[in-house]
């Protein structure tokens, strides 16, 4: 028998090998998490009682009413009727990109990106054009390059800001120019916004795409800026109800509905969302000088730039052995896992091959950085022998 197979998901394959086997997970893409007890303390006494009495039955395919109301409260113009819940952002991306683009359709997306954003439409038979963020200019988004890539068959422009893995955030003028371009050409903007709320400068936080355009799609999740990937709660927000209804029909073939405890806890978290994100921004703010000092102490080997938003960065490795060998030796020798540039290789455009992803959103990175430093010191000593 023959089977249709999706291409290997490089990031998940790499992390399935090392995320829980390595001693130090220094490439975490999520902010510091909370325990269930800590989260419920942010709710009310009624929340705590209701959680213990929660029936473990099926939930609505669209998501519970409380969850959708809590999600909608984070938007400016979207109501609960404009929200469809998914099992994490991955399920949302999987169905959005399949529904929007097939044979004969064209999609434009920024590079680097989250692999499934480009893999799904490619395997669905769509043509996909990559527009690289400019690494030499702080990973700047070039709207004119997007404009030049537009074809009569272009159905969607897909972006991810704050960007994973670079931490880049476009300025407001650039963001609105992109929205206007999509509106002018009748192209749907698909916006992965999972790191929104973790901008270093709060003035850099972009409006939700779904708040700016009647056809735009905003994708978000509890995993990243809220630091609760274990809940597996994501969502799509859009004023296009025909699209949401189509996505809901497709969801019947995968998760069907969310887990009642997860959706309950996600609603509690969203009710305290500003406090949780402020806490996580504080952790990042405390960590950034620590990472800056570490890389400054090894400036012959690294070029460091902090993320403008989110909790991951994409520094450059200058060593002669190359970033792939470096990352492999680091995890195998020192038990410190970071993601080499090959994880972000794109079929659409070149991603600089000398980069690696590192996470800055977890508390107390000092032990991991100490192991990292010992590894580098040992290498220098060995190279002098």
mmCIF file of N, CA, C and O in Angstrom, residues 220-282:
data_model
loop_
_atom_site.group_PDB
_atom_site.id
_atom_site.type_symbol
_atom_site.label_atom_id
_atom_site.label_comp_id
_atom_site.label_asym_id
_atom_site.label_seq_id
_atom_site.Cartn_x
_atom_site.Cartn_y
_atom_site.Cartn_z
ATOM 1 N N UNK A 220 -4.653 32.806 17.277
ATOM 2 C CA UNK A 220 -3.968 32.977 18.561
ATOM 3 C C UNK A 220 -4.138 31.715 19.391
ATOM 4 O O UNK A 220 -4.849 30.786 18.990
ATOM 5 N N UNK A 221 -3.495 31.695 20.556
ATOM 6 C CA UNK A 221 -3.419 30.467 21.347
ATOM 7 C C UNK A 221 -3.051 30.813 22.779
ATOM 8 O O UNK A 221 -2.478 31.879 23.048
ATOM 9 N N UNK A 222 -3.337 29.913 23.694
ATOM 10 C CA UNK A 222 -2.945 30.102 25.084
ATOM 11 C C UNK A 222 -1.480 29.732 25.328
ATOM 12 O O UNK A 222 -0.948 29.990 26.397
ATOM 13 N N UNK A 223 -0.813 29.150 24.330
ATOM 14 C CA UNK A 223 0.504 28.546 24.547
ATOM 15 C C UNK A 223 1.629 29.532 24.759
ATOM 16 O O UNK A 223 2.502 29.307 25.603
ATOM 17 N N UNK A 224 1.681 30.614 23.985
ATOM 18 C CA UNK A 224 2.898 31.408 23.888
ATOM 19 C C UNK A 224 2.922 32.589 24.850
ATOM 20 O O UNK A 224 3.640 32.578 25.842
ATOM 21 N N UNK A 225 2.157 33.647 24.551
ATOM 22 C CA UNK A 225 2.231 34.834 25.402
ATOM 23 C C UNK A 225 1.616 34.585 26.783
ATOM 24 O O UNK A 225 1.995 35.236 27.758
ATOM 25 N N UNK A 226 0.676 33.626 26.863
ATOM 26 C CA UNK A 226 0.078 33.298 28.160
ATOM 27 C C UNK A 226 0.839 32.191 28.879
ATOM 28 O O UNK A 226 0.624 31.954 30.062
ATOM 29 N N UNK A 227 1.685 31.463 28.144
ATOM 30 C CA UNK A 227 2.526 30.443 28.761
ATOM 31 C C UNK A 227 1.788 29.189 29.202
ATOM 32 O O UNK A 227 2.184 28.560 30.179
ATOM 33 N N UNK A 228 0.730 28.799 28.469
ATOM 34 C CA UNK A 228 -0.060 27.632 28.879
ATOM 35 C C UNK A 228 -0.271 26.661 27.725
ATOM 36 O O UNK A 228 -1.404 26.359 27.340
ATOM 37 N N UNK A 229 0.824 26.125 27.164
ATOM 38 C CA UNK A 229 0.672 25.202 26.041
ATOM 39 C C UNK A 229 -0.044 23.915 26.416
ATOM 40 O O UNK A 229 -0.637 23.259 25.557
ATOM 41 N N UNK A 230 0.006 23.542 27.698
ATOM 42 C CA UNK A 230 -0.646 22.314 28.129
ATOM 43 C C UNK A 230 -2.162 22.356 28.028
ATOM 44 O O UNK A 230 -2.805 21.304 28.036
ATOM 45 N N UNK A 231 -2.739 23.541 27.922
ATOM 46 C CA UNK A 231 -4.186 23.627 27.768
ATOM 47 C C UNK A 231 -4.630 23.199 26.376
ATOM 48 O O UNK A 231 -5.755 22.732 26.197
ATOM 49 N N UNK A 232 -3.771 23.389 25.358
ATOM 50 C CA UNK A 232 -4.100 23.061 23.970
ATOM 51 C C UNK A 232 -5.357 23.787 23.517
ATOM 52 O O UNK A 232 -6.269 23.194 22.925
ATOM 53 N N UNK A 233 -5.427 25.074 23.797
ATOM 54 C CA UNK A 233 -6.559 25.900 23.381
ATOM 55 C C UNK A 233 -6.057 27.014 22.478
ATOM 56 O O UNK A 233 -5.245 27.849 22.894
ATOM 57 N N UNK A 234 -6.521 27.009 21.237
ATOM 58 C CA UNK A 234 -6.252 28.081 20.290
ATOM 59 C C UNK A 234 -7.552 28.539 19.670
ATOM 60 O O UNK A 234 -8.628 28.016 19.994
ATOM 61 N N UNK A 235 -7.471 29.505 18.756
ATOM 62 C CA UNK A 235 -8.696 29.996 18.129
ATOM 63 C C UNK A 235 -8.396 30.783 16.875
ATOM 64 O O UNK A 235 -7.271 31.227 16.631
ATOM 65 N N UNK A 236 -9.434 30.932 16.070
ATOM 66 C CA UNK A 236 -9.442 31.820 14.917
ATOM 67 C C UNK A 236 -10.493 32.883 15.187
ATOM 68 O O UNK A 236 -11.592 32.579 15.643
ATOM 69 N N UNK A 237 -10.140 34.129 14.891
ATOM 70 C CA UNK A 237 -11.099 35.236 14.974
ATOM 71 C C UNK A 237 -11.209 35.874 13.594
ATOM 72 O O UNK A 237 -10.192 36.144 12.948
ATOM 73 N N UNK A 238 -12.429 36.078 13.144
ATOM 74 C CA UNK A 238 -12.658 36.702 11.842
ATOM 75 C C UNK A 238 -14.109 37.145 11.752
ATOM 76 O O UNK A 238 -15.006 36.515 12.322
ATOM 77 N N UNK A 239 -14.338 38.234 11.006
ATOM 78 C CA UNK A 239 -15.701 38.678 10.737
ATOM 79 C C UNK A 239 -16.332 37.913 9.577
ATOM 80 O O UNK A 239 -17.520 38.096 9.296
ATOM 81 N N UNK A 240 -15.540 37.072 8.911
ATOM 82 C CA UNK A 240 -16.041 36.291 7.785
ATOM 83 C C UNK A 240 -16.691 35.013 8.319
ATOM 84 O O UNK A 240 -16.027 33.999 8.517
ATOM 85 N N UNK A 241 -17.994 35.054 8.532
ATOM 86 C CA UNK A 241 -18.685 33.922 9.147
ATOM 87 C C UNK A 241 -18.779 32.730 8.209
ATOM 88 O O UNK A 241 -18.825 31.579 8.664
ATOM 89 N N UNK A 242 -18.795 32.965 6.909
ATOM 90 C CA UNK A 242 -18.810 31.847 5.968
ATOM 91 C C UNK A 242 -17.530 31.032 6.105
ATOM 92 O O UNK A 242 -17.559 29.791 6.069
ATOM 93 N N UNK A 243 -16.411 31.712 6.267
ATOM 94 C CA UNK A 243 -15.145 31.013 6.472
ATOM 95 C C UNK A 243 -15.168 30.254 7.790
ATOM 96 O O UNK A 243 -14.767 29.081 7.852
ATOM 97 N N UNK A 244 -15.632 30.891 8.855
ATOM 98 C CA UNK A 244 -15.671 30.228 10.160
ATOM 99 C C UNK A 244 -16.547 28.977 10.115
ATOM 100 O O UNK A 244 -16.201 27.938 10.690
ATOM 101 N N UNK A 245 -17.670 29.057 9.428
ATOM 102 C CA UNK A 245 -18.549 27.898 9.321
ATOM 103 C C UNK A 245 -17.881 26.763 8.548
ATOM 104 O O UNK A 245 -18.017 25.583 8.904
ATOM 105 N N UNK A 246 -17.137 27.108 7.510
ATOM 106 C CA UNK A 246 -16.396 26.090 6.754
ATOM 107 C C UNK A 246 -15.330 25.443 7.636
ATOM 108 O O UNK A 246 -15.154 24.217 7.634
ATOM 109 N N UNK A 247 -14.620 26.254 8.390
ATOM 110 C CA UNK A 247 -13.589 25.726 9.283
ATOM 111 C C UNK A 247 -14.203 24.826 10.350
ATOM 112 O O UNK A 247 -13.625 23.783 10.706
ATOM 113 N N UNK A 248 -15.364 25.201 10.840
ATOM 114 C CA UNK A 248 -16.020 24.386 11.865
ATOM 115 C C UNK A 248 -16.370 23.004 11.320
ATOM 116 O O UNK A 248 -16.206 21.991 11.999
ATOM 117 N N UNK A 249 -16.807 22.937 10.064
ATOM 118 C CA UNK A 249 -17.118 21.644 9.440
ATOM 119 C C UNK A 249 -15.858 20.789 9.302
ATOM 120 O O UNK A 249 -15.899 19.568 9.462
ATOM 121 N N UNK A 250 -14.737 21.430 9.002
ATOM 122 C CA UNK A 250 -13.483 20.684 8.892
ATOM 123 C C UNK A 250 -12.989 20.222 10.267
ATOM 124 O O UNK A 250 -12.411 19.136 10.385
ATOM 125 N N UNK A 251 -13.230 21.014 11.270
ATOM 126 C CA UNK A 251 -12.825 20.635 12.626
ATOM 127 C C UNK A 251 -13.500 19.331 13.060
ATOM 128 O O UNK A 251 -12.965 18.592 13.886
ATOM 129 N N UNK A 252 -14.671 19.029 12.507
ATOM 130 C CA UNK A 252 -15.354 17.779 12.834
ATOM 131 C C UNK A 252 -14.486 16.558 12.534
ATOM 132 O O UNK A 252 -14.676 15.500 13.132
ATOM 133 N N UNK A 253 -13.546 16.696 11.614
ATOM 134 C CA UNK A 253 -12.705 15.574 11.218
ATOM 135 C C UNK A 253 -11.431 15.454 12.050
ATOM 136 O O UNK A 253 -10.679 14.486 11.879
ATOM 137 N N UNK A 254 -11.156 16.423 12.909
ATOM 138 C CA UNK A 254 -9.937 16.348 13.720
ATOM 139 C C UNK A 254 -10.300 16.342 15.207
ATOM 140 O O UNK A 254 -10.658 15.304 15.747
ATOM 141 N N UNK A 255 -10.302 17.461 15.874
ATOM 142 C CA UNK A 255 -10.530 17.444 17.319
ATOM 143 C C UNK A 255 -12.002 17.334 17.699
ATOM 144 O O UNK A 255 -12.327 16.967 18.829
ATOM 145 N N UNK A 256 -12.917 17.680 16.810
ATOM 146 C CA UNK A 256 -14.369 17.723 17.045
ATOM 147 C C UNK A 256 -14.728 18.840 18.015
ATOM 148 O O UNK A 256 -15.514 19.727 17.710
ATOM 149 N N UNK A 257 -14.168 18.776 19.196
ATOM 150 C CA UNK A 257 -14.414 19.832 20.192
ATOM 151 C C UNK A 257 -13.237 19.865 21.147
ATOM 152 O O UNK A 257 -12.398 18.959 21.162
ATOM 153 N N UNK A 258 -13.189 20.904 21.964
ATOM 154 C CA UNK A 258 -12.109 21.034 22.925
ATOM 155 C C UNK A 258 -12.393 20.286 24.218
ATOM 156 O O UNK A 258 -13.511 19.794 24.454
ATOM 157 N N UNK A 259 -11.367 20.181 25.073
ATOM 158 C CA UNK A 259 -11.518 19.555 26.385
ATOM 159 C C UNK A 259 -12.153 20.545 27.344
ATOM 160 O O UNK A 259 -11.702 21.690 27.456
ATOM 161 N N UNK A 260 -13.201 20.122 28.025
ATOM 162 C CA UNK A 260 -13.922 21.019 28.925
ATOM 163 C C UNK A 260 -13.017 21.658 29.983
ATOM 164 O O UNK A 260 -13.090 22.879 30.202
ATOM 165 N N UNK A 261 -12.145 20.891 30.668
ATOM 166 C CA UNK A 261 -11.275 21.537 31.656
ATOM 167 C C UNK A 261 -10.361 22.584 31.037
ATOM 168 O O UNK A 261 -10.129 23.654 31.615
ATOM 169 N N UNK A 262 -9.837 22.292 29.852
ATOM 170 C CA UNK A 262 -8.932 23.228 29.191
ATOM 171 C C UNK A 262 -9.647 24.521 28.821
ATOM 172 O O UNK A 262 -9.119 25.618 29.021
ATOM 173 N N UNK A 263 -10.829 24.400 28.260
ATOM 174 C CA UNK A 263 -11.545 25.611 27.848
ATOM 175 C C UNK A 263 -11.991 26.424 29.061
ATOM 176 O O UNK A 263 -11.988 27.657 29.029
ATOM 177 N N UNK A 264 -12.329 25.746 30.151
ATOM 178 C CA UNK A 264 -12.681 26.464 31.381
ATOM 179 C C UNK A 264 -11.470 27.243 31.895
ATOM 180 O O UNK A 264 -11.561 28.433 32.197
ATOM 181 N N UNK A 265 -10.336 26.562 31.999
ATOM 182 C CA UNK A 265 -9.130 27.215 32.521
ATOM 183 C C UNK A 265 -8.647 28.322 31.587
ATOM 184 O O UNK A 265 -8.141 29.355 32.048
ATOM 185 N N UNK A 266 -8.789 28.124 30.277
ATOM 186 C CA UNK A 266 -8.393 29.166 29.332
ATOM 187 C C UNK A 266 -9.230 30.417 29.526
ATOM 188 O O UNK A 266 -8.715 31.542 29.460
ATOM 189 N N UNK A 267 -10.525 30.250 29.781
ATOM 190 C CA UNK A 267 -11.392 31.410 30.022
ATOM 191 C C UNK A 267 -10.975 32.146 31.289
ATOM 192 O O UNK A 267 -10.968 33.382 31.329
ATOM 193 N N UNK A 268 -10.616 31.395 32.333
ATOM 194 C CA UNK A 268 -10.128 32.027 33.567
ATOM 195 C C UNK A 268 -8.847 32.805 33.275
ATOM 196 O O UNK A 268 -8.678 33.956 33.714
ATOM 197 N N UNK A 269 -7.942 32.189 32.512
ATOM 198 C CA UNK A 269 -6.671 32.838 32.194
ATOM 199 C C UNK A 269 -6.879 34.104 31.379
ATOM 200 O O UNK A 269 -6.235 35.134 31.623
ATOM 201 N N UNK A 270 -7.769 34.056 30.410
ATOM 202 C CA UNK A 270 -8.023 35.239 29.590
ATOM 203 C C UNK A 270 -8.632 36.358 30.418
ATOM 204 O O UNK A 270 -8.376 37.540 30.162
ATOM 205 N N UNK A 271 -9.415 35.995 31.412
ATOM 206 C CA UNK A 271 -9.958 37.018 32.308
ATOM 207 C C UNK A 271 -8.871 37.736 33.076
ATOM 208 O O UNK A 271 -9.042 38.892 33.476
ATOM 209 N N UNK A 272 -7.772 37.044 33.308
ATOM 210 C CA UNK A 272 -6.612 37.645 33.985
ATOM 211 C C UNK A 272 -5.470 37.853 32.997
ATOM 212 O O UNK A 272 -4.307 37.966 33.399
ATOM 213 N N UNK A 273 -5.805 37.916 31.718
ATOM 214 C CA UNK A 273 -4.783 37.933 30.673
ATOM 215 C C UNK A 273 -3.795 39.071 30.770
ATOM 216 O O UNK A 273 -2.592 38.879 30.540
ATOM 217 N N UNK A 274 -4.271 40.268 31.085
ATOM 218 C CA UNK A 274 -3.358 41.411 31.183
ATOM 219 C C UNK A 274 -2.335 41.198 32.280
ATOM 220 O O UNK A 274 -1.150 41.500 32.115
ATOM 221 N N UNK A 275 -2.776 40.643 33.397
ATOM 222 C CA UNK A 275 -1.846 40.384 34.498
ATOM 223 C C UNK A 275 -0.842 39.295 34.124
ATOM 224 O O UNK A 275 0.352 39.395 34.437
ATOM 225 N N UNK A 276 -1.315 38.248 33.449
ATOM 226 C CA UNK A 276 -0.426 37.148 33.078
ATOM 227 C C UNK A 276 0.606 37.614 32.060
ATOM 228 O O UNK A 276 1.810 37.321 32.193
ATOM 229 N N UNK A 277 0.174 38.341 31.057
ATOM 230 C CA UNK A 277 1.130 38.826 30.060
ATOM 231 C C UNK A 277 2.095 39.840 30.658
ATOM 232 O O UNK A 277 3.277 39.859 30.296
ATOM 233 N N UNK A 278 1.622 40.675 31.579
ATOM 234 C CA UNK A 278 2.519 41.629 32.239
ATOM 235 C C UNK A 278 3.587 40.882 33.039
ATOM 236 O O UNK A 278 4.771 41.263 33.039
ATOM 237 N N UNK A 279 3.171 39.826 33.712
ATOM 238 C CA UNK A 279 4.135 38.988 34.451
ATOM 239 C C UNK A 279 5.170 38.410 33.500
ATOM 240 O O UNK A 279 6.375 38.438 33.786
ATOM 241 N N UNK A 280 4.714 37.909 32.356
ATOM 242 C CA UNK A 280 5.630 37.289 31.410
ATOM 243 C C UNK A 280 6.549 38.312 30.754
ATOM 244 O O UNK A 280 7.724 38.026 30.510
ATOM 245 N N UNK A 281 6.026 39.512 30.484
ATOM 246 C CA UNK A 281 6.906 40.575 29.972
ATOM 247 C C UNK A 281 7.965 40.926 31.006
ATOM 248 O O UNK A 281 9.115 41.224 30.654
ATOM 249 N N UNK A 282 7.586 40.888 32.270
ATOM 250 C CA UNK A 282 8.552 41.177 33.322
ATOM 251 C C UNK A 282 9.670 40.153 33.372
ATOM 252 O O UNK A 282 10.845 40.502 33.571
#
